[in-house]
Amino acid sequence: MNLDSLLPNLGEWLRGTGPESDVVVSTRIRLARNLADLPFATRATATHKADVIRLAKEAVAKCGGAHPLEYADVQAMSPLDRQFLVERQLISRELASGLDGPRGVAFDPTETVSVMVNEEDHLRLQVLRSGFALDEAWRDIDRLDDALEQRLAYAFHTQFGYLTACPTNVGTGMRASVMLHLPALGLTKQIDKVFRALQKINLAVRGLHGEGSRAFGDLYQISNHVTLGKSEAKILDEIREVIVTIMQYERQARAALMKERRQAEHDRVARAIGTLGSATMITAEETMELLSAVRLGIHLHLLDGIPVTAVNQLFIHTQSAHLQKLAGHALGGEERNTARAKYLKTRLRDLDSHK
Amino acid sequence: MKCQICDAPATFHLTDVVNKKRRELHLCERCARERNLIPEPPGPQIDLKALMGLLTNPFHAPPALAPEPAPEPVCAQCGMAVPEFKATGRLGCSHDYEALRPALEPLLERIHRAMTHAGKTPRAVRVSEWKRRLGAAVAAENYEEAARLRDLIRAHE
């Protein structure tokens, strides 16, 4: 598969138009599944892994759906292509570079559905949607799971449910996570309080790229921790309830900002867009921080002429593998910072001229 | 910082100096509470005995409570044993859930506060359960239930 064809597009999940999209960027559900008669990754030989891939590819090819899934061999890919798929949220960092041996991913052209093969579990099904869409994401992944299960014998235990390589995933094998943009809670220093409350009720909070990654650009992923002993519907309800509360807090904080320091906020947003449009070198971290201010500015109507979709696109295209793909060759750290600044300047000028 | 026992964030930190040797313990509230390190109000006394026991040997129960040594369970399919699983946190194959059940159940209880799945079941498993119940319904001459199960099975096969 030539991944360059994905470059000009944006996955459906980044449209920026889904429900509650002023606060919720995207919703993701993943299911961990294993095949009954093959060993897990730690005990699997290359032959076992090749068997998993063969069975998974056959099942995926026949599972139908509106958009067919296409399989890409991650083992054979260049490190740049792997990083590119990580940035698009189609594969985990683990599948990209933490593992070796035969492995891959199947995904559809809208980048809504993906199936990682030979990650920690034989199969990791994923559905990614724009905005706050737990029900839609569950409906899609449940259907995909049923379709695959018709052709694959899953490892299932009447007491423990779906069996997984790590006991933290056993049972439903489900991890539902919602990516939130919480700039106002960050600005008003209430974010830590929110997260302490979340940890008490057993929900995990992480940065954009999952476990261990820092939260850049005020983006946070909230996900369930428990997978055993509760039904999928109950787990989703619990997350939903918490997200609704956090959305309220964030909106209250935004309203307070507008009431108490509208001018200062306006200035901050204007400076952010100014820096993005005029810098000649800029790091990914600074870009994310500034884009976060721009995104907030759009939702607070402090800024016009820039659609949220464009901000999301800048956000993805300024990450390192995307920049290198756009440039058509590998770039060193400094070169990336220059290329990033140049790309931002050009794109923002285009947007300005289309006002 | 993560809890030394489970993976939850550690919020309970203990430092102890005995014979100029410094020992540290980082636990989440739940694990600390389970080990009786957090006093229940109004009794502000830390259970010193529990604390000392934990500092000298944080991952095992006090020797007095230790069970009789039993033969170490090993999975006949993949050879996974408890020490290796504890070191890596990953199981070797789906049979480990049965083979290492005595070690896994307390762990599942700690991670999930539950030991029994309550979610989705694969269609094949559901259908075979309906077939079993169909047989029982027919034997009990409960034909209404049998007809319902038969339709259910037909719709899902």
Coordinates of C-alpha atoms in Angstrom, one line a residue, chain A:
Chain A
M1 CA 0.0 0.0 0.0
N2 CA 1.3 3.5 -0.8
L3 CA 0.6 5.5 2.2
D4 CA 1.3 8.8 0.4
S5 CA -2.2 8.7 -1.0
L6 CA -3.5 9.3 2.6
L7 CA -1.5 12.5 3.0
P8 CA -3.9 15.1 1.5
N9 CA -6.9 13.6 3.3
L10 CA -7.9 13.8 6.9
G11 CA -9.4 10.8 8.8
E12 CA -13.1 11.1 9.5
W13 CA -12.3 11.5 13.2
L14 CA -10.6 14.8 12.5
R15 CA -13.5 16.5 10.7
G16 CA -14.1 18.5 13.9
T17 CA -17.8 18.5 13.4
G18 CA -19.1 15.6 15.5
P19 CA -21.4 16.0 18.5
E20 CA -20.1 18.4 21.2
S21 CA -17.0 19.1 19.1
D22 CA -16.3 22.3 20.9
V23 CA -14.8 20.2 23.7
V24 CA -14.7 16.6 22.4
V25 CA -12.3 16.0 19.6
S26 CA -12.9 12.3 19.0
T27 CA -14.1 9.1 20.4
R28 CA -12.3 5.8 20.1
I29 CA -13.2 2.3 21.1
R30 CA -10.9 -0.7 20.8
L31 CA -11.5 -4.4 21.5
A32 CA -8.7 -6.8 22.2
R33 CA -9.3 -10.3 20.7
N34 CA -7.2 -13.4 20.5
L35 CA -7.5 -16.6 18.5
A36 CA -8.3 -19.7 20.5
D37 CA -5.6 -22.1 19.4
L38 CA -2.5 -19.9 18.9
P39 CA -0.1 -18.7 21.6
F40 CA -0.1 -15.0 22.7
A41 CA 2.7 -12.7 21.4
T42 CA 5.3 -13.6 24.1
R43 CA 5.1 -17.2 23.2
A44 CA 4.4 -16.9 19.4
T45 CA 7.0 -17.9 16.8
A46 CA 7.2 -16.2 13.5
T47 CA 5.2 -19.1 12.0
H48 CA 2.5 -18.6 14.6
K49 CA 2.4 -14.9 13.8
A50 CA 2.2 -15.6 10.1
D51 CA -0.8 -17.9 10.8
V52 CA -2.5 -15.1 12.8
I53 CA -2.0 -12.7 9.9
R54 CA -3.3 -15.2 7.3
L55 CA -6.4 -15.9 9.3
A56 CA -7.0 -12.3 10.1
K57 CA -6.5 -11.2 6.5
E58 CA -9.1 -13.8 5.3
A59 CA -11.6 -12.8 7.9
V60 CA -11.1 -9.0 7.3
A61 CA -11.5 -9.4 3.5
K62 CA -14.8 -11.1 4.0
C63 CA -16.3 -9.0 6.7
G64 CA -18.0 -6.6 4.3
G65 CA -19.1 -3.3 5.6
A66 CA -19.6 0.0 3.7
H67 CA -15.8 0.5 3.2
P68 CA -13.5 -2.5 2.7
L69 CA -10.5 -2.7 4.9
E70 CA -7.1 -2.8 3.2
Y71 CA -4.1 -4.6 4.9
A72 CA -0.7 -3.1 5.2
D73 CA 2.4 -5.0 6.3
V74 CA 3.9 -2.9 9.2
Q75 CA 7.0 -5.2 9.5
A76 CA 8.0 -4.4 5.9
M77 CA 7.4 -0.6 6.3
S78 CA 10.0 2.1 6.7
P79 CA 10.2 3.7 10.1
L80 CA 8.8 6.9 8.6
D81 CA 5.7 5.2 7.3
R82 CA 5.1 3.5 10.7
Q83 CA 5.4 6.9 12.4
F84 CA 3.0 8.3 9.9
L85 CA 0.4 5.7 10.8
V86 CA 0.9 6.4 14.5
E87 CA 0.3 10.1 13.9
R88 CA -2.9 9.2 12.1
Q89 CA -3.9 7.1 15.1
L90 CA -4.3 4.0 13.0
I91 CA -1.6 2.0 14.8
S92 CA -0.1 2.1 18.3
R93 CA 3.5 3.2 19.0
E94 CA 3.9 -0.3 20.3
L95 CA 3.0 -1.9 16.9
A96 CA 5.1 0.7 15.1
S97 CA 8.4 0.2 16.9
G98 CA 8.0 -1.6 20.2
L99 CA 7.6 -5.1 18.7
D100 CA 9.2 -7.2 16.1
G101 CA 8.1 -10.0 13.8
P102 CA 5.2 -10.3 11.4
R103 CA 2.6 -7.7 12.1
G104 CA 0.3 -5.3 10.3
V105 CA -2.9 -3.3 10.2
A106 CA -6.0 -3.3 8.1
F107 CA -8.0 0.0 7.8
D108 CA -10.7 1.6 5.7
P109 CA -10.2 4.6 3.4
T110 CA -12.1 6.9 5.8
E111 CA -9.7 5.8 8.6
T112 CA -12.6 5.1 10.9
V113 CA -12.0 1.4 11.4
S114 CA -8.7 -0.3 11.9
V115 CA -7.6 -3.8 12.9
M116 CA -4.1 -4.2 14.2
V117 CA -2.7 -7.7 13.9
N118 CA 0.0 -9.2 16.2
E119 CA 0.1 -6.3 18.6
E120 CA 0.0 -7.3 22.3
D121 CA -3.1 -9.3 21.4
H122 CA -3.7 -11.2 18.1
L123 CA -6.3 -8.6 17.1
R124 CA -6.9 -5.1 18.2
L125 CA -10.1 -3.7 16.6
Q126 CA -10.5 0.0 16.7
V127 CA -13.2 2.5 15.7
L128 CA -12.4 6.2 15.7
R129 CA -15.1 8.9 15.3
S130 CA -15.3 12.6 15.3
G131 CA -16.8 14.3 18.4
F132 CA -18.6 12.6 21.3
A133 CA -19.9 9.4 19.7
L134 CA -19.7 6.5 22.0
D135 CA -22.9 4.8 20.8
E136 CA -22.0 5.1 17.2
A137 CA -18.5 3.9 17.8
W138 CA -19.8 0.9 19.8
R139 CA -22.4 0.0 17.1
D140 CA -19.6 0.0 14.5
I141 CA -17.1 -2.0 16.5
D142 CA -19.7 -4.5 17.7
R143 CA -20.7 -5.2 14.1
L144 CA -17.1 -5.6 13.0
D145 CA -16.5 -7.9 15.9
D146 CA -19.5 -10.0 15.0
A147 CA -18.4 -10.2 11.4
L148 CA -14.9 -11.3 12.3
E149 CA -16.1 -13.8 14.9
Q150 CA -18.1 -15.6 12.2
R151 CA -14.8 -16.6 10.6
L152 CA -12.4 -16.7 13.6
A153 CA -12.5 -18.8 16.7
Y154 CA -11.9 -16.3 19.5
A155 CA -10.3 -17.3 22.8
F156 CA -13.3 -16.9 25.2
H157 CA -13.9 -18.3 28.7
T158 CA -17.3 -18.5 30.3
Q159 CA -16.0 -17.0 33.5
F160 CA -13.3 -14.6 32.3
G161 CA -14.8 -13.5 29.0
Y162 CA -12.5 -12.6 26.1
L163 CA -9.0 -13.7 27.1
T164 CA -6.2 -11.3 26.6
A165 CA -2.4 -11.4 26.9
C166 CA -2.5 -8.9 29.8
P167 CA -5.1 -9.5 32.6
T168 CA -5.8 -5.7 32.7
N169 CA -7.8 -6.2 29.4
V170 CA -9.6 -9.5 30.1
G171 CA -13.4 -9.6 30.1
T172 CA -14.8 -7.3 27.5
G173 CA -11.4 -6.5 26.1
M174 CA -12.8 -3.0 25.6
R175 CA -11.1 0.3 26.1
A176 CA -13.2 3.3 25.2
S177 CA -11.5 6.6 25.2
V178 CA -12.6 10.1 24.5
M179 CA -10.2 12.8 23.5
L180 CA -11.0 16.2 25.1
H181 CA -9.7 19.7 24.4
L182 CA -9.7 21.4 27.8
P183 CA -7.8 24.7 27.4
A184 CA -10.0 26.8 29.7
L185 CA -9.7 24.3 32.6
G186 CA -5.9 24.4 32.0
L187 CA -5.9 28.3 32.0
T188 CA -8.0 28.5 35.1
K189 CA -5.8 25.8 36.9
Q190 CA -8.7 23.5 37.6
I191 CA -7.4 20.7 35.5
D192 CA -5.6 18.8 38.2
K193 CA -8.6 18.8 40.4
V194 CA -10.7 17.2 37.6
F195 CA -8.1 14.5 37.1
R196 CA -7.8 13.7 40.7
A197 CA -11.5 13.1 40.8
L198 CA -11.3 10.9 37.7
Q199 CA -8.6 8.7 39.2
K200 CA -10.8 8.1 42.2
I201 CA -13.5 6.7 40.0
N202 CA -11.1 4.5 38.1
L203 CA -10.8 6.3 34.8
A204 CA -7.5 6.8 33.2
V205 CA -6.2 10.1 31.8
R206 CA -3.5 10.3 29.2
G207 CA -1.9 12.5 26.6
L208 CA -2.6 12.4 22.9
H209 CA -0.5 9.4 22.1
G210 CA -1.7 7.1 24.9
E211 CA 0.2 5.7 27.8
G212 CA 3.1 7.7 29.0
S213 CA 2.7 10.5 26.6
R214 CA 2.5 14.1 27.8
A215 CA -0.6 16.1 27.3
F216 CA 0.3 18.7 24.6
G217 CA -2.0 21.3 23.4
D218 CA -4.5 20.8 26.2
L219 CA -5.6 17.4 24.7
Y220 CA -6.5 14.6 27.1
Q221 CA -7.7 11.1 26.6
I222 CA -10.1 9.7 29.2
S223 CA -10.6 6.0 29.2
N224 CA -12.0 3.2 31.3
H225 CA -9.6 1.1 33.4
V226 CA -11.8 -1.8 34.3
T227 CA -12.7 -4.4 31.7
L228 CA -14.0 -7.3 33.8
G229 CA -17.3 -7.6 35.7
K230 CA -19.2 -4.8 33.8
S231 CA -21.0 -5.0 30.5
E232 CA -19.9 -2.8 27.6
A233 CA -23.0 -0.7 27.9
K234 CA -22.4 0.0 31.6
I235 CA -18.7 0.9 31.0
L236 CA -19.8 3.3 28.2
D237 CA -22.5 4.8 30.4
E238 CA -20.0 5.5 33.2
I239 CA -17.6 7.2 30.8
R240 CA -20.4 9.2 29.2
E241 CA -21.5 10.5 32.6
V242 CA -18.0 11.7 33.5
I243 CA -17.4 13.3 30.1
V244 CA -20.7 15.2 30.3
T245 CA -19.6 16.6 33.6
I246 CA -16.2 17.6 32.4
M247 CA -17.7 19.3 29.3
Q248 CA -19.9 21.3 31.7
Y249 CA -16.8 22.4 33.7
E250 CA -14.9 23.3 30.6
R251 CA -17.8 25.3 29.2
Q252 CA -18.2 27.1 32.5
A253 CA -14.5 27.9 32.6
R254 CA -14.7 29.2 29.0
A255 CA -17.7 31.4 29.9
A256 CA -15.8 32.8 33.0
L257 CA -12.8 33.6 30.8
M258 CA -15.0 35.5 28.4
K259 CA -16.7 37.4 31.2
E260 CA -13.6 38.2 33.2
R261 CA -10.8 38.6 30.8
R262 CA -12.2 38.7 27.3
Q263 CA -9.6 41.2 26.1
A264 CA -6.7 39.3 27.4
E265 CA -8.0 36.1 25.8
H266 CA -8.5 37.9 22.5
D267 CA -4.9 39.1 22.7
R268 CA -3.6 35.6 23.5
V269 CA -5.4 34.1 20.5
A270 CA -4.3 36.9 18.2
R271 CA -0.7 36.4 19.3
A272 CA -1.0 32.7 18.8
I273 CA -2.1 33.1 15.2
G274 CA 0.5 35.8 14.7
T275 CA 3.3 33.5 15.8
L276 CA 2.1 30.6 13.8
G277 CA 1.9 32.7 10.7
S278 CA 5.3 34.4 11.1
A279 CA 7.7 32.1 12.8
T280 CA 10.6 30.8 10.8
M281 CA 11.4 27.9 13.1
I282 CA 8.9 26.2 15.4
T283 CA 8.8 23.0 17.4
A284 CA 5.9 20.5 17.4
E285 CA 5.2 21.3 21.1
E286 CA 4.9 25.0 20.6
T287 CA 2.8 24.5 17.5
M288 CA 0.4 22.4 19.5
E289 CA 0.2 24.9 22.3
L290 CA -0.5 27.7 19.8
L291 CA -3.0 25.7 17.8
S292 CA -4.8 25.0 21.1
A293 CA -5.2 28.7 21.6
V294 CA -6.5 29.1 18.1
R295 CA -9.0 26.3 18.5
L296 CA -10.3 27.9 21.6
G297 CA -10.4 31.2 19.9
I298 CA -12.6 29.8 17.1
H299 CA -15.1 28.3 19.6
L300 CA -15.2 31.6 21.6
H301 CA -15.8 33.5 18.4
L302 CA -12.7 35.6 18.9
L303 CA -11.4 34.6 15.5
D304 CA -13.1 34.2 12.2
G305 CA -12.1 32.8 8.8
I306 CA -10.4 29.6 10.1
P307 CA -12.5 26.5 10.2
V308 CA -11.9 23.9 13.0
T309 CA -11.2 21.3 10.3
A310 CA -8.2 23.4 9.1
V311 CA -6.8 23.6 12.6
N312 CA -7.1 19.9 13.0
Q313 CA -5.4 19.5 9.6
L314 CA -2.5 21.8 10.7
F315 CA -2.3 19.8 13.9
I316 CA -1.8 16.5 12.1
H317 CA 0.3 17.8 9.2
T318 CA 2.8 19.5 11.4
Q319 CA 3.8 16.3 13.2
S320 CA 7.2 15.0 12.2
A321 CA 6.3 12.1 9.9
H322 CA 3.7 14.1 8.1
L323 CA 6.1 17.0 7.5
Q324 CA 8.7 14.6 6.1
K325 CA 6.1 13.0 3.8
L326 CA 5.1 16.4 2.6
A327 CA 8.7 17.3 2.0
G328 CA 9.3 14.0 0.2
H329 CA 12.4 13.2 2.1
A330 CA 13.8 12.7 5.7
L331 CA 14.4 15.9 7.7
G332 CA 16.6 16.4 10.8
G333 CA 15.3 18.1 13.9
E334 CA 16.2 21.7 12.9
E335 CA 15.1 21.1 9.4
R336 CA 11.7 19.9 10.7
N337 CA 11.3 23.1 12.7
T338 CA 12.0 25.2 9.6
A339 CA 9.7 23.0 7.4
R340 CA 7.0 23.2 10.0
A341 CA 7.1 27.0 10.2
K342 CA 7.1 27.3 6.4
Y343 CA 4.1 25.0 6.1
L344 CA 2.2 26.9 8.8
K345 CA 2.9 30.2 7.2
T346 CA 1.8 29.0 3.7
R347 CA -1.4 27.3 5.0
L348 CA -2.4 30.3 7.1
R349 CA -1.8 32.7 4.2
D350 CA -4.0 30.5 2.0
L351 CA -6.8 30.5 4.6
D352 CA -6.5 34.2 4.9
S353 CA -6.9 34.8 1.2
H354 CA -10.0 32.6 1.1
K355 CA -11.8 34.6 3.7

